[in-house]
Amino acid sequence: NAGVTQTPKFQVLKTGQSMTLQCAQDMNHNSMYWYRQDPGMGLRLIYYSASEGTTDKGEVPNGYNVSRLNKREFSLRLESAAPSQTSVYFCASSAASGGISYEQYFGPGTRLTVT
Amino acid sequence: DAKTTQPPSMDCAEGRAANLPCNHSTISGNEYVYWYRQIHSQGPQYIIHGLKNNETNEMASLIITEDRKSSTLILPHATLRDTAVYYCIVREKGAQKLVFGQGTRLTINP
């Protein structure tokens, strides 16, 4: 049981390049999330998916798109990377039933640098 | 979601109990108190949560005051591996997002 896995672990992009961060969970969770963490700061929610087939914006969605490919996988895409998107990106998942979501389990993070 | 206030840093000796306070004076009746921790460079780890009763699991105990305006996370026998940033978060159980503040940086000293 791997929990939440993320690829890649590290990435360096030039301004304007695009890339997709991948996330998968094997806990059969309904809900999945993408957060970013800037140095010395707490995590901020970018997008989330309450269930397969749905996605919603979080606090800081600008410059990102997401895809809930299936129940296991939730990807985050940067179409045109900017230096302000240099951050550590965490994916998380949680069980949910009857409109209630429970504690979240986090992946190891992707460290992204945009030059 | 109600805001929380935590001390920015704390120290504790290895083997002693670490008591981490959190103030959440504006908490509403349907909001839970959650605790997570983040060990350097890793993803946050869920520790425990509660509504109004004290809770205990294999990692920690959570003591919530009767008026629910504050709580304390207790690590009963702290080890060096408990050195981390600890986040106290208040949210409705059905709410999707977790709002992370600055947390408390706990250092366990040998």
CSV table of N, CA and C in Angstrom, one decimal, chain A:
chain,number,residue,atom,x,y,z
A,1,ASN,N,0.9,-1.2,0.0
A,1,ASN,CA,0.0,0.0,0.0
A,1,ASN,C,0.9,1.2,0.0
A,2,ALA,N,1.0,1.9,-1.2
A,2,ALA,CA,2.0,3.0,-1.3
A,2,ALA,C,1.4,4.3,-0.8
A,3,GLY,N,0.1,4.4,-0.6
A,3,GLY,CA,-0.5,5.7,-0.2
A,3,GLY,C,-0.7,6.6,-1.4
A,4,VAL,N,-0.1,7.8,-1.2
A,4,VAL,CA,-0.2,8.9,-2.3
A,4,VAL,C,1.2,9.0,-2.9
A,5,THR,N,1.3,8.8,-4.2
A,5,THR,CA,2.6,9.0,-4.9
A,5,THR,C,2.5,10.1,-5.8
A,6,GLN,N,3.7,10.8,-6.0
A,6,GLN,CA,3.8,11.9,-6.9
A,6,GLN,C,5.0,11.8,-7.8
A,7,THR,N,4.9,12.2,-9.0
A,7,THR,CA,6.0,12.3,-9.9
A,7,THR,C,5.9,13.6,-10.7
A,8,PRO,N,7.1,14.2,-11.1
A,8,PRO,CA,8.4,13.8,-10.6
A,8,PRO,C,8.7,14.3,-9.2
A,9,LYS,N,9.8,14.0,-8.6
A,9,LYS,CA,10.2,14.5,-7.3
A,9,LYS,C,10.8,15.9,-7.4
A,10,PHE,N,11.5,16.2,-8.5
A,10,PHE,CA,12.1,17.5,-8.7
A,10,PHE,C,11.9,17.8,-10.2
A,11,GLN,N,11.8,19.1,-10.4
A,11,GLN,CA,11.7,19.6,-11.8
A,11,GLN,C,12.2,21.0,-11.9
A,12,VAL,N,12.9,21.3,-13.0
A,12,VAL,CA,13.3,22.7,-13.3
A,12,VAL,C,12.8,23.1,-14.6
A,13,LEU,N,12.1,24.2,-14.7
A,13,LEU,CA,11.5,24.6,-15.9
A,13,LEU,C,12.0,26.0,-16.3
A,14,LYS,N,12.0,26.3,-17.5
A,14,LYS,CA,12.2,27.7,-17.9
A,14,LYS,C,10.9,28.4,-18.0
A,15,THR,N,10.9,29.7,-17.9
A,15,THR,CA,9.6,30.5,-18.0
A,15,THR,C,9.0,30.3,-19.3
A,16,GLY,N,7.7,30.0,-19.3
A,16,GLY,CA,6.9,29.7,-20.5
A,16,GLY,C,6.7,28.3,-20.8
A,17,GLN,N,7.6,27.4,-20.2
A,17,GLN,CA,7.4,26.0,-20.5
A,17,GLN,C,6.2,25.4,-19.8
A,18,SER,N,5.7,24.3,-20.3
A,18,SER,CA,4.6,23.6,-19.7
A,18,SER,C,5.0,22.3,-19.1
A,19,MET,N,4.2,21.8,-18.1
A,19,MET,CA,4.5,20.5,-17.6
A,19,MET,C,3.3,20.0,-16.8
A,20,THR,N,3.2,18.7,-16.6
A,20,THR,CA,2.1,18.1,-15.8
A,20,THR,C,2.7,17.4,-14.6
A,21,LEU,N,2.2,17.7,-13.4
A,21,LEU,CA,2.6,16.9,-12.2
A,21,LEU,C,1.5,15.8,-12.0
A,22,GLN,N,2.0,14.6,-11.8
A,22,GLN,CA,1.2,13.5,-11.6
A,22,GLN,C,1.0,13.1,-10.2
A,23,CYS,N,-0.2,12.6,-9.8
A,23,CYS,CA,-0.5,12.1,-8.5
A,23,CYS,C,-1.4,10.9,-8.6
A,24,ALA,N,-1.1,9.9,-7.8
A,24,ALA,CA,-2.0,8.7,-7.7
A,24,ALA,C,-2.1,8.3,-6.3
A,25,GLN,N,-3.3,7.7,-6.0
A,25,GLN,CA,-3.5,7.1,-4.6
A,25,GLN,C,-4.1,5.7,-4.8
A,26,ASP,N,-3.7,4.9,-3.8
A,26,ASP,CA,-4.2,3.5,-3.9
A,26,ASP,C,-5.1,3.2,-2.7
A,27,MET,N,-5.7,4.2,-2.1
A,27,MET,CA,-6.5,4.0,-0.9
A,27,MET,C,-8.0,4.0,-1.2
A,28,ASN,N,-8.3,4.1,-2.5
A,28,ASN,CA,-9.7,4.1,-2.9
A,28,ASN,C,-10.5,5.3,-2.3
A,29,HIS,N,-9.7,6.4,-2.2
A,29,HIS,CA,-10.3,7.7,-1.7
A,29,HIS,C,-11.1,8.4,-2.8
A,30,ASN,N,-12.2,9.0,-2.4
A,30,ASN,CA,-13.0,9.8,-3.4
A,30,ASN,C,-12.4,11.1,-3.7
A,31,SER,N,-11.9,11.8,-2.7
A,31,SER,CA,-11.4,13.2,-2.8
A,31,SER,C,-9.9,13.3,-3.0
A,32,MET,N,-9.5,14.2,-3.9
A,32,MET,CA,-8.1,14.5,-4.1
A,32,MET,C,-7.9,16.0,-4.2
A,33,TYR,N,-6.6,16.4,-3.8
A,33,TYR,CA,-6.3,17.8,-3.7
A,33,TYR,C,-4.9,18.1,-4.2
A,34,TRP,N,-4.7,19.3,-4.6
A,34,TRP,CA,-3.4,19.9,-4.9
A,34,TRP,C,-3.2,21.1,-4.1
A,35,TYR,N,-2.0,21.1,-3.4
A,35,TYR,CA,-1.6,22.3,-2.6
A,35,TYR,C,-0.2,22.7,-3.1
A,36,ARG,N,0.1,24.0,-2.8
A,36,ARG,CA,1.4,24.5,-3.0
A,36,ARG,C,1.9,25.0,-1.7
A,37,GLN,N,3.3,24.9,-1.5
A,37,GLN,CA,3.9,25.5,-0.2
A,37,GLN,C,5.1,26.3,-0.6
A,38,ASP,N,5.0,27.6,-0.4
A,38,ASP,CA,6.1,28.5,-0.6
A,38,ASP,C,7.1,28.5,0.6
A,39,PRO,N,8.3,28.8,0.5
A,39,PRO,CA,9.3,28.8,1.6
A,39,PRO,C,8.8,29.5,2.8
A,40,GLY,N,8.8,28.8,4.0
A,40,GLY,CA,8.4,29.4,5.2
A,40,GLY,C,6.9,29.6,5.4
A,41,MET,N,6.1,29.1,4.5
A,41,MET,CA,4.7,29.3,4.5
A,41,MET,C,3.9,28.0,4.8
A,42,GLY,N,2.6,28.2,5.1
A,42,GLY,CA,1.8,27.0,5.2
A,42,GLY,C,1.3,26.6,3.8
A,43,LEU,N,0.6,25.5,3.7
A,43,LEU,CA,0.1,25.0,2.4
A,43,LEU,C,-1.1,25.8,2.0
A,44,ARG,N,-1.3,26.0,0.7
A,44,ARG,CA,-2.4,26.7,0.1
A,44,ARG,C,-3.1,25.8,-1.0
A,45,LEU,N,-4.4,25.7,-0.9
A,45,LEU,CA,-5.1,24.8,-1.8
A,45,LEU,C,-5.2,25.4,-3.2
A,46,ILE,N,-4.8,24.6,-4.2
A,46,ILE,CA,-4.9,25.1,-5.6
A,46,ILE,C,-6.2,24.7,-6.3
A,47,TYR,N,-6.4,23.4,-6.3
A,47,TYR,CA,-7.6,22.8,-6.8
A,47,TYR,C,-7.9,21.5,-6.0
A,48,TYR,N,-9.2,21.1,-6.1
A,48,TYR,CA,-9.5,19.8,-5.5
A,48,TYR,C,-10.6,19.1,-6.4
A,49,SER,N,-10.7,17.8,-6.1
A,49,SER,CA,-11.7,17.0,-6.8
A,49,SER,C,-12.5,16.2,-5.7
A,50,ALA,N,-13.7,16.6,-5.5
A,50,ALA,CA,-14.5,15.9,-4.4
A,50,ALA,C,-14.8,14.5,-4.8
A,51,SER,N,-14.9,14.2,-6.1
A,51,SER,CA,-15.2,12.9,-6.5
A,51,SER,C,-14.8,12.7,-8.0
A,52,GLU,N,-14.7,11.5,-8.5
A,52,GLU,CA,-14.3,11.3,-9.9
A,52,GLU,C,-15.3,12.1,-10.8
A,53,GLY,N,-14.7,12.8,-11.7
A,53,GLY,CA,-15.5,13.6,-12.7
A,53,GLY,C,-15.8,15.0,-12.3
A,54,THR,N,-15.4,15.4,-11.1
A,54,THR,CA,-15.6,16.8,-10.6
A,54,THR,C,-14.3,17.4,-10.2
A,55,THR,N,-14.2,18.7,-10.5
A,55,THR,CA,-13.0,19.5,-10.0
A,55,THR,C,-13.5,20.9,-9.6
A,56,ASP,N,-12.8,21.5,-8.6
A,56,ASP,CA,-13.2,22.8,-8.1
A,56,ASP,C,-12.0,23.6,-7.8
A,57,LYS,N,-12.1,25.0,-7.9
A,57,LYS,CA,-11.0,25.8,-7.6
A,57,LYS,C,-10.8,25.9,-6.1
A,58,GLY,N,-9.5,26.1,-5.7
A,58,GLY,CA,-9.2,26.4,-4.3
A,58,GLY,C,-8.9,27.9,-4.1
A,59,GLU,N,-7.9,28.2,-3.2
A,59,GLU,CA,-7.5,29.5,-3.0
A,59,GLU,C,-6.7,30.2,-4.1
A,60,VAL,N,-5.8,29.4,-4.7
A,60,VAL,CA,-4.9,30.0,-5.7
A,60,VAL,C,-4.8,29.2,-7.0
A,61,PRO,N,-5.9,29.2,-7.7
A,61,PRO,CA,-6.0,28.4,-9.0
A,61,PRO,C,-5.4,29.0,-10.2
A,62,ASN,N,-5.1,30.3,-10.2
A,62,ASN,CA,-4.7,31.0,-11.4
A,62,ASN,C,-3.3,30.4,-11.9
A,63,GLY,N,-3.3,30.1,-13.2
A,63,GLY,CA,-2.1,29.6,-13.8
A,63,GLY,C,-2.0,28.0,-13.8
A,64,TYR,N,-3.0,27.4,-13.3
A,64,TYR,CA,-3.1,25.9,-13.2
A,64,TYR,C,-4.4,25.4,-13.8
A,65,ASN,N,-4.2,24.1,-14.3
A,65,ASN,CA,-5.4,23.3,-14.7
A,65,ASN,C,-5.2,21.9,-14.1
A,66,VAL,N,-6.4,21.3,-13.9
A,66,VAL,CA,-6.3,19.9,-13.3
A,66,VAL,C,-7.2,19.0,-14.1
A,67,SER,N,-6.9,17.7,-13.9
A,67,SER,CA,-7.7,16.6,-14.6
A,67,SER,C,-7.8,15.5,-13.6
A,68,ARG,N,-9.0,15.1,-13.3
A,68,ARG,CA,-9.2,13.9,-12.5
A,68,ARG,C,-9.4,12.7,-13.5
A,69,LEU,N,-8.3,12.1,-13.8
A,69,LEU,CA,-8.3,11.1,-14.9
A,69,LEU,C,-9.2,9.9,-14.5
A,70,ASN,N,-9.2,9.5,-13.3
A,70,ASN,CA,-10.0,8.3,-12.8
A,70,ASN,C,-10.0,8.5,-11.3
A,71,LYS,N,-10.5,7.5,-10.6
A,71,LYS,CA,-10.6,7.6,-9.2
A,71,LYS,C,-9.2,7.7,-8.6
A,72,ARG,N,-8.2,7.0,-9.1
A,72,ARG,CA,-6.9,7.0,-8.6
A,72,ARG,C,-6.0,8.2,-8.8
A,73,GLU,N,-6.2,8.8,-10.0
A,73,GLU,CA,-5.2,9.8,-10.5
A,73,GLU,C,-5.8,11.2,-10.6
A,74,PHE,N,-4.9,12.2,-10.2
A,74,PHE,CA,-5.3,13.6,-10.3
A,74,PHE,C,-4.1,14.4,-10.7
A,75,SER,N,-4.1,15.0,-11.9
A,75,SER,CA,-2.9,15.6,-12.4
A,75,SER,C,-3.1,17.2,-12.3
A,76,LEU,N,-2.0,17.8,-12.2
A,76,LEU,CA,-1.9,19.3,-12.2
A,76,LEU,C,-1.0,19.8,-13.3
A,77,ARG,N,-1.6,20.7,-14.1
A,77,ARG,CA,-0.8,21.2,-15.3
A,77,ARG,C,-0.5,22.6,-15.2
A,78,LEU,N,0.7,23.0,-15.5
A,78,LEU,CA,1.1,24.4,-15.7
A,78,LEU,C,1.3,24.6,-17.2
A,79,GLU,N,0.4,25.4,-17.7
A,79,GLU,CA,0.5,25.6,-19.2
A,79,GLU,C,1.6,26.5,-19.6
A,80,SER,N,1.9,27.5,-18.8
A,80,SER,CA,3.0,28.5,-19.2
A,80,SER,C,3.7,28.9,-17.8
A,81,ALA,N,4.7,28.2,-17.4
A,81,ALA,CA,5.3,28.4,-16.1
A,81,ALA,C,5.8,29.8,-15.9
A,82,ALA,N,5.7,30.3,-14.7
A,82,ALA,CA,6.2,31.6,-14.3
A,82,ALA,C,7.1,31.4,-13.1
A,83,PRO,N,8.1,32.3,-12.8
A,83,PRO,CA,8.9,32.2,-11.6
A,83,PRO,C,8.1,32.2,-10.3
A,84,SER,N,6.9,32.8,-10.4
A,84,SER,CA,6.1,32.9,-9.2
A,84,SER,C,5.5,31.5,-8.8
A,85,GLN,N,5.6,30.6,-9.7
A,85,GLN,CA,5.1,29.2,-9.5
A,85,GLN,C,6.2,28.3,-8.9
A,86,THR,N,7.4,28.8,-8.7
A,86,THR,CA,8.4,28.1,-8.0
A,86,THR,C,7.9,27.8,-6.6
A,87,SER,N,7.8,26.5,-6.2
A,87,SER,CA,7.2,26.1,-5.0
A,87,SER,C,7.3,24.6,-4.8
A,88,VAL,N,6.9,24.1,-3.7
A,88,VAL,CA,6.7,22.6,-3.5
A,88,VAL,C,5.3,22.3,-3.6
A,89,TYR,N,4.9,21.3,-4.5
A,89,TYR,CA,3.6,21.0,-4.7
A,89,TYR,C,3.2,19.6,-4.0
A,90,PHE,N,2.2,19.6,-3.3
A,90,PHE,CA,1.7,18.4,-2.6
A,90,PHE,C,0.4,18.0,-3.1
A,91,CYS,N,0.2,16.7,-3.3
A,91,CYS,CA,-1.0,16.1,-3.6
A,91,CYS,C,-1.5,15.4,-2.4
A,92,ALA,N,-2.8,15.4,-2.2
A,92,ALA,CA,-3.4,14.7,-1.0
A,92,ALA,C,-4.7,14.0,-1.4
A,93,SER,N,-5.1,13.1,-0.6
A,93,SER,CA,-6.4,12.4,-0.8
A,93,SER,C,-7.1,12.2,0.5
A,94,SER,N,-8.4,12.0,0.4
A,94,SER,CA,-9.2,11.7,1.6
A,94,SER,C,-10.4,10.9,1.3
A,95,ALA,N,-10.9,10.1,2.2
A,95,ALA,CA,-12.1,9.4,2.0
A,95,ALA,C,-13.3,10.4,2.2
A,96,ALA,N,-14.4,10.0,1.6
A,96,ALA,CA,-15.5,10.9,1.7
A,96,ALA,C,-16.8,10.1,1.5
A,97,SER,N,-17.8,10.4,2.3
A,97,SER,CA,-19.1,9.7,2.1
A,97,SER,C,-20.2,10.6,2.7
A,98,GLY,N,-21.3,10.6,2.0
A,98,GLY,CA,-22.4,11.4,2.5
A,98,GLY,C,-22.1,12.9,2.6
A,99,GLY,N,-21.2,13.4,1.8
A,99,GLY,CA,-20.9,14.8,1.8
A,99,GLY,C,-19.9,15.2,2.9
A,100,ILE,N,-19.4,14.2,3.6
A,100,ILE,CA,-18.4,14.5,4.6
A,100,ILE,C,-17.0,14.0,4.1
A,101,SER,N,-16.0,14.8,4.2
A,101,SER,CA,-14.7,14.4,3.9
A,101,SER,C,-13.8,14.3,5.2
A,102,TYR,N,-12.9,13.4,5.2
A,102,TYR,CA,-12.2,13.0,6.4
A,102,TYR,C,-10.8,13.5,6.3
A,103,GLU,N,-9.9,13.0,7.2
A,103,GLU,CA,-8.5,13.5,7.2
A,103,GLU,C,-7.9,13.2,5.9
A,104,GLN,N,-6.9,14.1,5.6
A,104,GLN,CA,-6.2,14.0,4.3
A,104,GLN,C,-4.9,13.4,4.5
A,105,TYR,N,-4.5,12.6,3.4
A,105,TYR,CA,-3.2,12.0,3.4
A,105,TYR,C,-2.4,12.5,2.3
A,106,PHE,N,-1.1,12.9,2.6
A,106,PHE,CA,-0.3,13.7,1.6
A,106,PHE,C,0.7,12.8,1.0
A,107,GLY,N,1.1,13.2,-0.3
A,107,GLY,CA,2.2,12.6,-0.9
A,107,GLY,C,3.5,13.3,-0.5
A,108,PRO,N,4.7,12.9,-1.1
A,108,PRO,CA,6.0,13.4,-0.7
A,108,PRO,C,6.3,14.7,-1.3
A,109,GLY,N,5.6,15.2,-2.3
A,109,GLY,CA,5.8,16.5,-2.8
A,109,GLY,C,6.6,16.5,-4.1
A,110,THR,N,6.4,17.5,-4.9
A,110,THR,CA,7.3,17.8,-6.1
A,110,THR,C,7.9,19.2,-6.0
A,111,ARG,N,9.2,19.2,-6.0
A,111,ARG,CA,9.9,20.5,-5.9
A,111,ARG,C,10.1,21.1,-7.3
A,112,LEU,N,9.4,22.2,-7.5
A,112,LEU,CA,9.5,22.8,-8.9
A,112,LEU,C,10.2,24.2,-8.8
A,113,THR,N,11.1,24.3,-9.7
A,113,THR,CA,11.8,25.6,-9.8
A,113,THR,C,11.6,26.1,-11.2
A,114,VAL,N,11.2,27.4,-11.3
A,114,VAL,CA,11.0,28.0,-12.7
A,114,VAL,C,12.0,29.2,-12.8
A,115,THR,N,12.8,29.1,-13.8
A,115,THR,CA,13.9,30.1,-13.9
A,115,THR,C,13.5,31.1,-15.0
